[in-house]
CSV table of C-alpha atoms and ligand atoms in Angstrom, one decimal:
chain,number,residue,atom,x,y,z
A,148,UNK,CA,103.6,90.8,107.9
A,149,UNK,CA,104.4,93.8,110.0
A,150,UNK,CA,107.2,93.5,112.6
A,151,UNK,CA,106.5,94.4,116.7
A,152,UNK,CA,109.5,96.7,116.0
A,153,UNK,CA,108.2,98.5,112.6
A,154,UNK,CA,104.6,98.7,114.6
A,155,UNK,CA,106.9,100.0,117.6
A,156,UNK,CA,108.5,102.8,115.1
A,157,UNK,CA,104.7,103.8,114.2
A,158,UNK,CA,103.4,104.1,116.9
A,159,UNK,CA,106.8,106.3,118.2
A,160,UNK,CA,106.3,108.1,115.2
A,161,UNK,CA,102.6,109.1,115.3
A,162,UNK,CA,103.2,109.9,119.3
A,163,UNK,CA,106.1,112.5,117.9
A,164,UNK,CA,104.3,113.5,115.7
A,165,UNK,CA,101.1,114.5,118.1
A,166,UNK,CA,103.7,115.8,120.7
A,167,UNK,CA,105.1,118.1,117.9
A,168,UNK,CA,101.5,119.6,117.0
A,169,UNK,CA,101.2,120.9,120.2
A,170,UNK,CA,103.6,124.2,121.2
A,171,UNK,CA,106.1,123.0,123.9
A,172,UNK,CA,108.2,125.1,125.8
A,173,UNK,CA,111.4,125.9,124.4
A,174,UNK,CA,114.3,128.1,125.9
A,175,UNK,CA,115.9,130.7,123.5
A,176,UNK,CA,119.1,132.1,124.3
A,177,UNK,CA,120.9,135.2,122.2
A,178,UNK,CA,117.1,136.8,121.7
A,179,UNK,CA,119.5,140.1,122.1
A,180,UNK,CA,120.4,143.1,124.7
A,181,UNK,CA,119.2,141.3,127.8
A,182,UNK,CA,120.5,143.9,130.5
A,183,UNK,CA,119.5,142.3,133.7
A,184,UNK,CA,120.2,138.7,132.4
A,185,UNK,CA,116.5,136.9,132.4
A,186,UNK,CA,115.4,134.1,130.4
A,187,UNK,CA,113.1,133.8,127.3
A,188,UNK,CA,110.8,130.5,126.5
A,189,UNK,CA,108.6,130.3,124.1
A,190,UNK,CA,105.4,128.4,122.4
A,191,UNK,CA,105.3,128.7,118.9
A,192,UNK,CA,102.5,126.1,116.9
A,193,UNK,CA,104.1,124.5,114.5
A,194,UNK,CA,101.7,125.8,111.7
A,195,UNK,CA,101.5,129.2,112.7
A,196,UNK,CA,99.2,131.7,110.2
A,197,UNK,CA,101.1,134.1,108.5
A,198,UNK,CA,101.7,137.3,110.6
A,199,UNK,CA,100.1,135.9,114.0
A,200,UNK,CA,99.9,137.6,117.0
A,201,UNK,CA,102.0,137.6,120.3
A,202,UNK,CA,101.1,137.5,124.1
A,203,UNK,CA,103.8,137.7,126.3
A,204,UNK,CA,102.8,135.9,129.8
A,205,UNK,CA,104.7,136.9,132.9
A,206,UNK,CA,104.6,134.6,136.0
A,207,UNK,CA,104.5,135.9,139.7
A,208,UNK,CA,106.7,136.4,142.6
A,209,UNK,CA,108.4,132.8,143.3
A,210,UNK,CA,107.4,131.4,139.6
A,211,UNK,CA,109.0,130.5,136.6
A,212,UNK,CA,108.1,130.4,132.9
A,213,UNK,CA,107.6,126.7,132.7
A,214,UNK,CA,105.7,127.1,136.2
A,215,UNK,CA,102.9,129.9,134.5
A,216,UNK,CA,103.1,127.8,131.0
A,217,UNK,CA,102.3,125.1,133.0
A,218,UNK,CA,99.7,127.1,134.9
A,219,UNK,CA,97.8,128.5,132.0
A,220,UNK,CA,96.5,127.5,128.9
A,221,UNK,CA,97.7,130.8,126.7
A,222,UNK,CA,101.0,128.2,125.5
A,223,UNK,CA,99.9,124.6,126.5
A,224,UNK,CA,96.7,124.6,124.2
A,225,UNK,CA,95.6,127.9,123.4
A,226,UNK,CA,98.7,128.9,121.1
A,227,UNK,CA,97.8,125.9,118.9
A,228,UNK,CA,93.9,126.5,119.0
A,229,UNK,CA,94.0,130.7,118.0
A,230,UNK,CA,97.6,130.2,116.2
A,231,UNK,CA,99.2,132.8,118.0
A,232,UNK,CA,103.0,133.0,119.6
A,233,UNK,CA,103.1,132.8,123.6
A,234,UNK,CA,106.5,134.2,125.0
A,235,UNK,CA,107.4,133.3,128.6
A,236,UNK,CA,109.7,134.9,130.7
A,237,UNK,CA,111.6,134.3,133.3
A,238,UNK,CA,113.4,135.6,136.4
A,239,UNK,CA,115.7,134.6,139.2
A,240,UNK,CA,116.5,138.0,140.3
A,241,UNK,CA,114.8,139.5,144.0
A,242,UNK,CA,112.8,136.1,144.7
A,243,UNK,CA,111.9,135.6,140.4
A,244,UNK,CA,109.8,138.6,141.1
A,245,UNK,CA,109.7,141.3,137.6
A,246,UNK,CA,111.6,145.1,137.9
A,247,UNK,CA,108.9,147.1,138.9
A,248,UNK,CA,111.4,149.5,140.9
A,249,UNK,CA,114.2,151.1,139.2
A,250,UNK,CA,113.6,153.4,136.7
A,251,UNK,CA,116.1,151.8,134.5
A,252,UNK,CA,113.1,149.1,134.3
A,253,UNK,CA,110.2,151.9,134.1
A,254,UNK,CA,111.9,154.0,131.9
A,255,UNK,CA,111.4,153.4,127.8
A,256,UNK,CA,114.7,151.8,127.0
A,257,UNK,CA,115.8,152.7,130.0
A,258,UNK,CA,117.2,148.4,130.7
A,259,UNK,CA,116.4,146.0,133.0
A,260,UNK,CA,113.7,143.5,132.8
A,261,UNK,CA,111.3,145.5,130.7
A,262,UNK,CA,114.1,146.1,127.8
A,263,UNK,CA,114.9,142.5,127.8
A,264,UNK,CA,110.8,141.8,127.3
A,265,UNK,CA,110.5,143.9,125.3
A,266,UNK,CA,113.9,142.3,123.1
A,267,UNK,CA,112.5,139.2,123.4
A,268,UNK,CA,109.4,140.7,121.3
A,269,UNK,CA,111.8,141.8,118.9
A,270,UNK,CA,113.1,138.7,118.5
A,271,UNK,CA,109.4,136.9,117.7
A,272,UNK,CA,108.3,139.7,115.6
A,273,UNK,CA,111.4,138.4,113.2
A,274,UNK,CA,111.7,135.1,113.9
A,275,UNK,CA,108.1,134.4,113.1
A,276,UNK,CA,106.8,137.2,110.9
A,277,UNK,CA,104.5,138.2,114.0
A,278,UNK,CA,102.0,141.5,113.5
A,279,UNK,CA,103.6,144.3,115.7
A,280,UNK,CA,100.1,145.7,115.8
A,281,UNK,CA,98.7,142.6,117.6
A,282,UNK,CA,101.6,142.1,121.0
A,283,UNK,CA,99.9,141.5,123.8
A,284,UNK,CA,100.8,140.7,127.4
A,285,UNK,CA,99.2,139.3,130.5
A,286,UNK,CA,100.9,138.5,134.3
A,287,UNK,CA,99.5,137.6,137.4
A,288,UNK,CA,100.5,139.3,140.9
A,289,UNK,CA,104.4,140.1,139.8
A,290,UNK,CA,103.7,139.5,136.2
A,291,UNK,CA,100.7,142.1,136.8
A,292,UNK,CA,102.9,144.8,138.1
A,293,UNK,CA,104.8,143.9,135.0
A,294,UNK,CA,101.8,144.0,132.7
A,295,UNK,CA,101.6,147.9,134.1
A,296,UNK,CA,105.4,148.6,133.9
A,297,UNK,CA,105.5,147.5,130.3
A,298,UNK,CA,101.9,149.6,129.3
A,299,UNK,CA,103.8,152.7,131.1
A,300,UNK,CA,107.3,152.5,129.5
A,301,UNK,CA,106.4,150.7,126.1
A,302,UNK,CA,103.0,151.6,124.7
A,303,UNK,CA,104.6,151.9,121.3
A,304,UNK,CA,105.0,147.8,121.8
A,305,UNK,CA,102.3,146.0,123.6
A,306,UNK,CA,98.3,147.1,122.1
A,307,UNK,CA,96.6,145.5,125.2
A,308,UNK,CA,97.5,144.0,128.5
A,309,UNK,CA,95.6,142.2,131.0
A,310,UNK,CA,96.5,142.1,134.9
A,311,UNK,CA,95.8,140.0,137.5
A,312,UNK,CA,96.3,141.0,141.0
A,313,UNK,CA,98.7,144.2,140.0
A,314,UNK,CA,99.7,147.7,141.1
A,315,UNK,CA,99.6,150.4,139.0
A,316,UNK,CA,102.7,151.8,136.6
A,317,UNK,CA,105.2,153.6,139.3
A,318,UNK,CA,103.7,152.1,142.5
A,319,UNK,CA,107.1,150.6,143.1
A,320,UNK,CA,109.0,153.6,141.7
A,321,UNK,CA,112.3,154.3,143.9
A,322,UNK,CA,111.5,150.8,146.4
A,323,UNK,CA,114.6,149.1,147.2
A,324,UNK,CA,113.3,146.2,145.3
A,325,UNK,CA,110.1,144.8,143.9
A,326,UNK,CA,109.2,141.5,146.1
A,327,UNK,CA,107.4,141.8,149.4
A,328,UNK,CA,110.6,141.1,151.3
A,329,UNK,CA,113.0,143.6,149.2
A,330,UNK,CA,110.4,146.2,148.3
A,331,UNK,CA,108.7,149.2,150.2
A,332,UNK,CA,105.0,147.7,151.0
A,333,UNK,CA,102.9,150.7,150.8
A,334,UNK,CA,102.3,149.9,147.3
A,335,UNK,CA,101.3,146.6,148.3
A,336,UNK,CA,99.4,147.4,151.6
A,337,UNK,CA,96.9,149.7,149.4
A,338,UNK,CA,98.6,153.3,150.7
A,339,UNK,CA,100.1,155.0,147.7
A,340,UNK,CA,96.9,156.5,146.8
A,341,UNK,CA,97.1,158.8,144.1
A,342,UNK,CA,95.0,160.8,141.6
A,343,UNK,CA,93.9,160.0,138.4
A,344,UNK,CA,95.8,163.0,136.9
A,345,UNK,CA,99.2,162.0,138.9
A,346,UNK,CA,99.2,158.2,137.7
A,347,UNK,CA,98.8,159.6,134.3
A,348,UNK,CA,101.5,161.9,134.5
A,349,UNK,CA,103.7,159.1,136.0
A,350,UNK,CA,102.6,157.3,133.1
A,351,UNK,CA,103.9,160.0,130.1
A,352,UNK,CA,107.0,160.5,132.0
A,353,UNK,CA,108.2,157.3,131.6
A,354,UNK,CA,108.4,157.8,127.3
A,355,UNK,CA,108.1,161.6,126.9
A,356,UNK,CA,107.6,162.8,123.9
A,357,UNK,CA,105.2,159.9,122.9
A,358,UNK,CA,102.4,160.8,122.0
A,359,UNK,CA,101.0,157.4,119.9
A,360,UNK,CA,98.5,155.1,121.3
A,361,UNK,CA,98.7,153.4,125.1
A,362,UNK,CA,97.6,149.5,125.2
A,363,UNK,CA,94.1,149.1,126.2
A,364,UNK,CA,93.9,147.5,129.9
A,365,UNK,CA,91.7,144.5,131.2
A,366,UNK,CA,92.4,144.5,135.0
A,367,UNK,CA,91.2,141.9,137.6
A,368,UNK,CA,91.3,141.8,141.2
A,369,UNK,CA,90.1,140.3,144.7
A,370,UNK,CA,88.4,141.8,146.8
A,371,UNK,CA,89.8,139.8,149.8
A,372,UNK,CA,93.2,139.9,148.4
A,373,UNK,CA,95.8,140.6,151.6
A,374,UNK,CA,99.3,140.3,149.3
A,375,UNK,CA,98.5,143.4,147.3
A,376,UNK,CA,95.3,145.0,148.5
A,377,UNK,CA,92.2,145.3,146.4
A,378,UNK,CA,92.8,149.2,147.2
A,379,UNK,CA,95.7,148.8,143.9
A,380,UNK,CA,92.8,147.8,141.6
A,381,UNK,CA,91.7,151.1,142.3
A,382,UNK,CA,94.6,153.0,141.5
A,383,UNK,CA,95.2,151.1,138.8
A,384,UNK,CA,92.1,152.0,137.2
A,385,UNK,CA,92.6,155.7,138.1
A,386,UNK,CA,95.6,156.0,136.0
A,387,UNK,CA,94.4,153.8,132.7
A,388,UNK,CA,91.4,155.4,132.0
A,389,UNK,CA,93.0,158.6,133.1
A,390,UNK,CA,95.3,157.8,130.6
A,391,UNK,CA,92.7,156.5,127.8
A,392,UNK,CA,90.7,159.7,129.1
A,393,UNK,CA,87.4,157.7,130.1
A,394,UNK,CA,85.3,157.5,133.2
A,395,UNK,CA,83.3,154.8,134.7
A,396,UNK,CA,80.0,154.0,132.8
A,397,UNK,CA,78.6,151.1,134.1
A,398,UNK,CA,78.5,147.4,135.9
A,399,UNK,CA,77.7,144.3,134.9
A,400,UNK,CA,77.2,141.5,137.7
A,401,UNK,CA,78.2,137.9,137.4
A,402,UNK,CA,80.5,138.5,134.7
A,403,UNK,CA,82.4,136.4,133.3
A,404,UNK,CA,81.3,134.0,136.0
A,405,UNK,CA,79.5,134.5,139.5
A,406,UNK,CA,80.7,136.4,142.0
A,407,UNK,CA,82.8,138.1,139.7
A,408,UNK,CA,81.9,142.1,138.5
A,409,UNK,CA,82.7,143.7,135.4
A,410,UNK,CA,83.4,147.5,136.0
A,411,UNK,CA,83.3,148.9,132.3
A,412,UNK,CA,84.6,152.7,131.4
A,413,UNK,CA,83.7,154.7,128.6
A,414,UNK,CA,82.3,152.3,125.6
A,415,UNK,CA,84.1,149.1,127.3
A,416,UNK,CA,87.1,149.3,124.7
A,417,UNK,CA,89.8,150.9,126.6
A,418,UNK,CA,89.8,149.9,129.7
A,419,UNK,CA,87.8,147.3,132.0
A,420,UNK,CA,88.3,145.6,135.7
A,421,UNK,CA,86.9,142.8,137.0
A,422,UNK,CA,86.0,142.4,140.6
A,423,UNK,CA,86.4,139.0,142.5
A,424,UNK,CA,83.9,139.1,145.5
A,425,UNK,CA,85.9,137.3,148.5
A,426,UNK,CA,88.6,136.2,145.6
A,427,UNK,CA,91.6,136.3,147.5
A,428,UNK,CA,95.4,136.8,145.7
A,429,UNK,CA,95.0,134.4,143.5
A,430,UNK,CA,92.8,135.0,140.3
A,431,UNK,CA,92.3,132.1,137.9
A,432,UNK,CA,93.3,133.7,134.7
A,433,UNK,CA,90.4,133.7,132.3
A,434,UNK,CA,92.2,133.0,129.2
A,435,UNK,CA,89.2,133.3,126.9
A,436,UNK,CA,88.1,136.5,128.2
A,437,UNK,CA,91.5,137.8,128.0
A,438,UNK,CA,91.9,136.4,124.3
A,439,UNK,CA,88.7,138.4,123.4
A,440,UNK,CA,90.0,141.7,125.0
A,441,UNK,CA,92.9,141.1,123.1
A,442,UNK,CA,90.7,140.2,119.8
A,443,UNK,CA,92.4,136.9,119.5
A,444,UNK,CA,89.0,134.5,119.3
A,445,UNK,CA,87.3,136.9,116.8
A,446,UNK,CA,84.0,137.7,119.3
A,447,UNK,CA,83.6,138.7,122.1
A,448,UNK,CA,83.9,141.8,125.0
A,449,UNK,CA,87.4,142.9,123.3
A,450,UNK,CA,87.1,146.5,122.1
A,451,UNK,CA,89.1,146.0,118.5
A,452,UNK,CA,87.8,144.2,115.8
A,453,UNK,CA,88.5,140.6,116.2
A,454,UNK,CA,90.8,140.0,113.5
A,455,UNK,CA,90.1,135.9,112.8
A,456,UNK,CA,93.5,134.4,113.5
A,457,UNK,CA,92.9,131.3,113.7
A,458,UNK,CA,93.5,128.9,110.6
A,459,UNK,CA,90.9,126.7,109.2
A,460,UNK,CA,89.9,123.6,111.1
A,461,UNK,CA,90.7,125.5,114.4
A,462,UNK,CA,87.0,126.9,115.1
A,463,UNK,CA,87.4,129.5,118.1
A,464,UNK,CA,85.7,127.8,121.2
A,465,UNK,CA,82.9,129.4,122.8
A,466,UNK,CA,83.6,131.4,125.6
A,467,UNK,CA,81.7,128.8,128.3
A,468,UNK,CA,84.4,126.2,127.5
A,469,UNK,CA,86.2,128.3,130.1
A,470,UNK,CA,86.8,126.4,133.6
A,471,UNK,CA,84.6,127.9,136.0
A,472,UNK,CA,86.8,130.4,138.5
A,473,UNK,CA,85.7,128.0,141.3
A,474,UNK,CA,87.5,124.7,139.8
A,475,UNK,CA,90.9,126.3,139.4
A,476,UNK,CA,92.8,126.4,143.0
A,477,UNK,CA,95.9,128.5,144.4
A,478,UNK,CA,98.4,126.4,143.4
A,479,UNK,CA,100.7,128.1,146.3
A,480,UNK,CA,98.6,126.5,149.1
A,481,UNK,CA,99.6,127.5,152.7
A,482,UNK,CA,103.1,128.3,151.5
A,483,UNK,CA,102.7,130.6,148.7
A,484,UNK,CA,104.6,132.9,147.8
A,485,UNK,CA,103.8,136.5,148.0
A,486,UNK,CA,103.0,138.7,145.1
A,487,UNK,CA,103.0,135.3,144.0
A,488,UNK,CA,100.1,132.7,144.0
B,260,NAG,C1,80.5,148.5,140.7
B,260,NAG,O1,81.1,147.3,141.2
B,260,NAG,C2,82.1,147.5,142.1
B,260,NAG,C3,82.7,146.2,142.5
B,260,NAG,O2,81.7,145.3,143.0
B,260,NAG,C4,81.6,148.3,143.3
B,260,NAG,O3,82.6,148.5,144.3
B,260,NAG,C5,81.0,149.6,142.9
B,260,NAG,O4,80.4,150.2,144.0
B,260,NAG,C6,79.9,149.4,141.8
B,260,NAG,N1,79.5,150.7,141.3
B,260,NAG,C7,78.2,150.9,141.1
B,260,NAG,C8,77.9,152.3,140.6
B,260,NAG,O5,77.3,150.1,141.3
């Protein structure tokens, strides 16, 4: 006859054993040279394939890593589903908004936040036999500027990004800070309008001499965003496919979901925007169409081959699985924070 207590230490057992399939949020400390003192977590599957990939997912003005891994499904589920390693940062410097100011930060190991990212890549890469040819990153509003900052000073690292609500690389270059109530808000208002051609050279300057690959770009915006104006959507395709040296070749409407526009340059591989008619600040973050851009899910609008990732038993789900845009509110409400959501 079974005891209550043996069926007790079962039942414990199998619920442990379901929490530990699923990649939690854990802190790491000593990931290495972390000049401006910010905080790594991480989601790592248990039975991760053998060289998986990396997305590194950087949370807005006023957030936290446990706030965006909590917010998006790139560590909670998605991690476990593609087999890939999801790195959160954190920050509790200028209101926990990202470095997108000094030039220490958007300089190639120049220190700051983006160094200590980029370490915390390092760190993975080793930790978990990760590809380096497959890091990828993603943000929303401060973690968008940051998805730019990164592209500009460490294209040699990340081989795609994808921004939500961002500026472009340099916006905030020389600001006294980089939240709206420390930094200068031209950026933000929509008025540091720049060519193609001088984003581009901004760009190079911040690793000259490189001359390698920059990561492809996948940015999304709102139109009837009033925190960073949907003006910085516009400079921030300027400078990437200035940069990746295409031009605008076409739209496609209701894509990924109505309302929204997909604005694709040259063959769609380098560099694409999305535009949220009426979306304000906050942009749900379309994790499956950011896992295909990044060639994660194997199929879909991502420019690279999708390289299957995922283990067996783990079929990729089809791209409608995605929560529609209008399911997913600001989680900020009437108090948000800016540049955050
Ligand atoms: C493409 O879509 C964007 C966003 O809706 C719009 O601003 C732009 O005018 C469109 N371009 C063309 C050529 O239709």
């Amino acid at each position: 006859m079974i005891s209550t207590t043996t069926l007790q230490h079962g039942l414990v057992g199998i619920f442990a054993a379901s929490l530990a399939s699923a990649a939690s949020l854990v802190q790491v400390t000593n990931f290495g040279a972390n000049p401006s003192g910010i905080q790594m977590y991480v989601a790592a599957p248990a039975n991760l394939p053998a060289k998986p990939a990396i997305i590194v997912a950087m949370h807005p003005c006023g957030g936290s890593a446990q706030q965006y891994y909590n917010e998006n499904k790139f560590g909670r589920q998605l991690a476990d589903q593609y087999g890939f390693v999801a790195i959160y940062p954190g920050t509790t410097k200028d209101f926990n908004c990202w470095d997108a100011a000094t030039s220490a930060s958007l300089t190639h190991n120049g220190g700051s936040d983006s160094q200590g990212i980029v370490n915390m890549v390092k760190y993975a890469i080793d930790k978990y036999g990760a590809d380096p040819s497959r890091v990828y990153m993603t943000g929303s509003s401060s973690g968008a500027i940051m998805t730019n900052v990164l592209a500009g000073a460490y294209p040699d690292v990340f081989a795609a990004g994808a921004a939500f609500s961002g500026m472009p690389y340099g916006c905030l270059a020389g600001s006294p800070g980089s939240s709206p109530i420390s930094a200068d808000p031209a950026c933000a208002n929509g008025q540091k309008i720049k060519s193609g051609a001088e984003w581009a050279a901004q760009v190079k300057a911040a690793y000259p001499g490189y001359s390698g690959k920059y990561p492809r770009m996948q940015l999304w915006h709102g139109t009837a965003d009033t925190v960073i104006r949907y003006q910085d959507l516009d400079e921030e395709v300027k400078q990437w496919s200035t940069v990746h040296s295409v031009t605008f070749t076409r739209n496609v409407t209701n894509s990924p979901t109505n309302g929204y526009t997909q604005m694709v340059y040259g063959d769609g591989t380098q560099v694409v925007a999305y535009s949220g008619a009426n979306v304000g600040h906050y942009v749900p973050t379309n994790e499956q169409v950011v896992l295909d851009w990044f060639g994660i899910t194997g199929g879909g609008s991502g420019g690279s081959p999708g390289t299957p990732t995922s283990t067996a038993g783990n079929p990729p789900q089809p791209t409608t699985s995605a929560p529609p845009v209008t399911t997913n509110p600001p989680t900020g409400g009437p108090t948000q924070t800016q540049y955050g959501q």
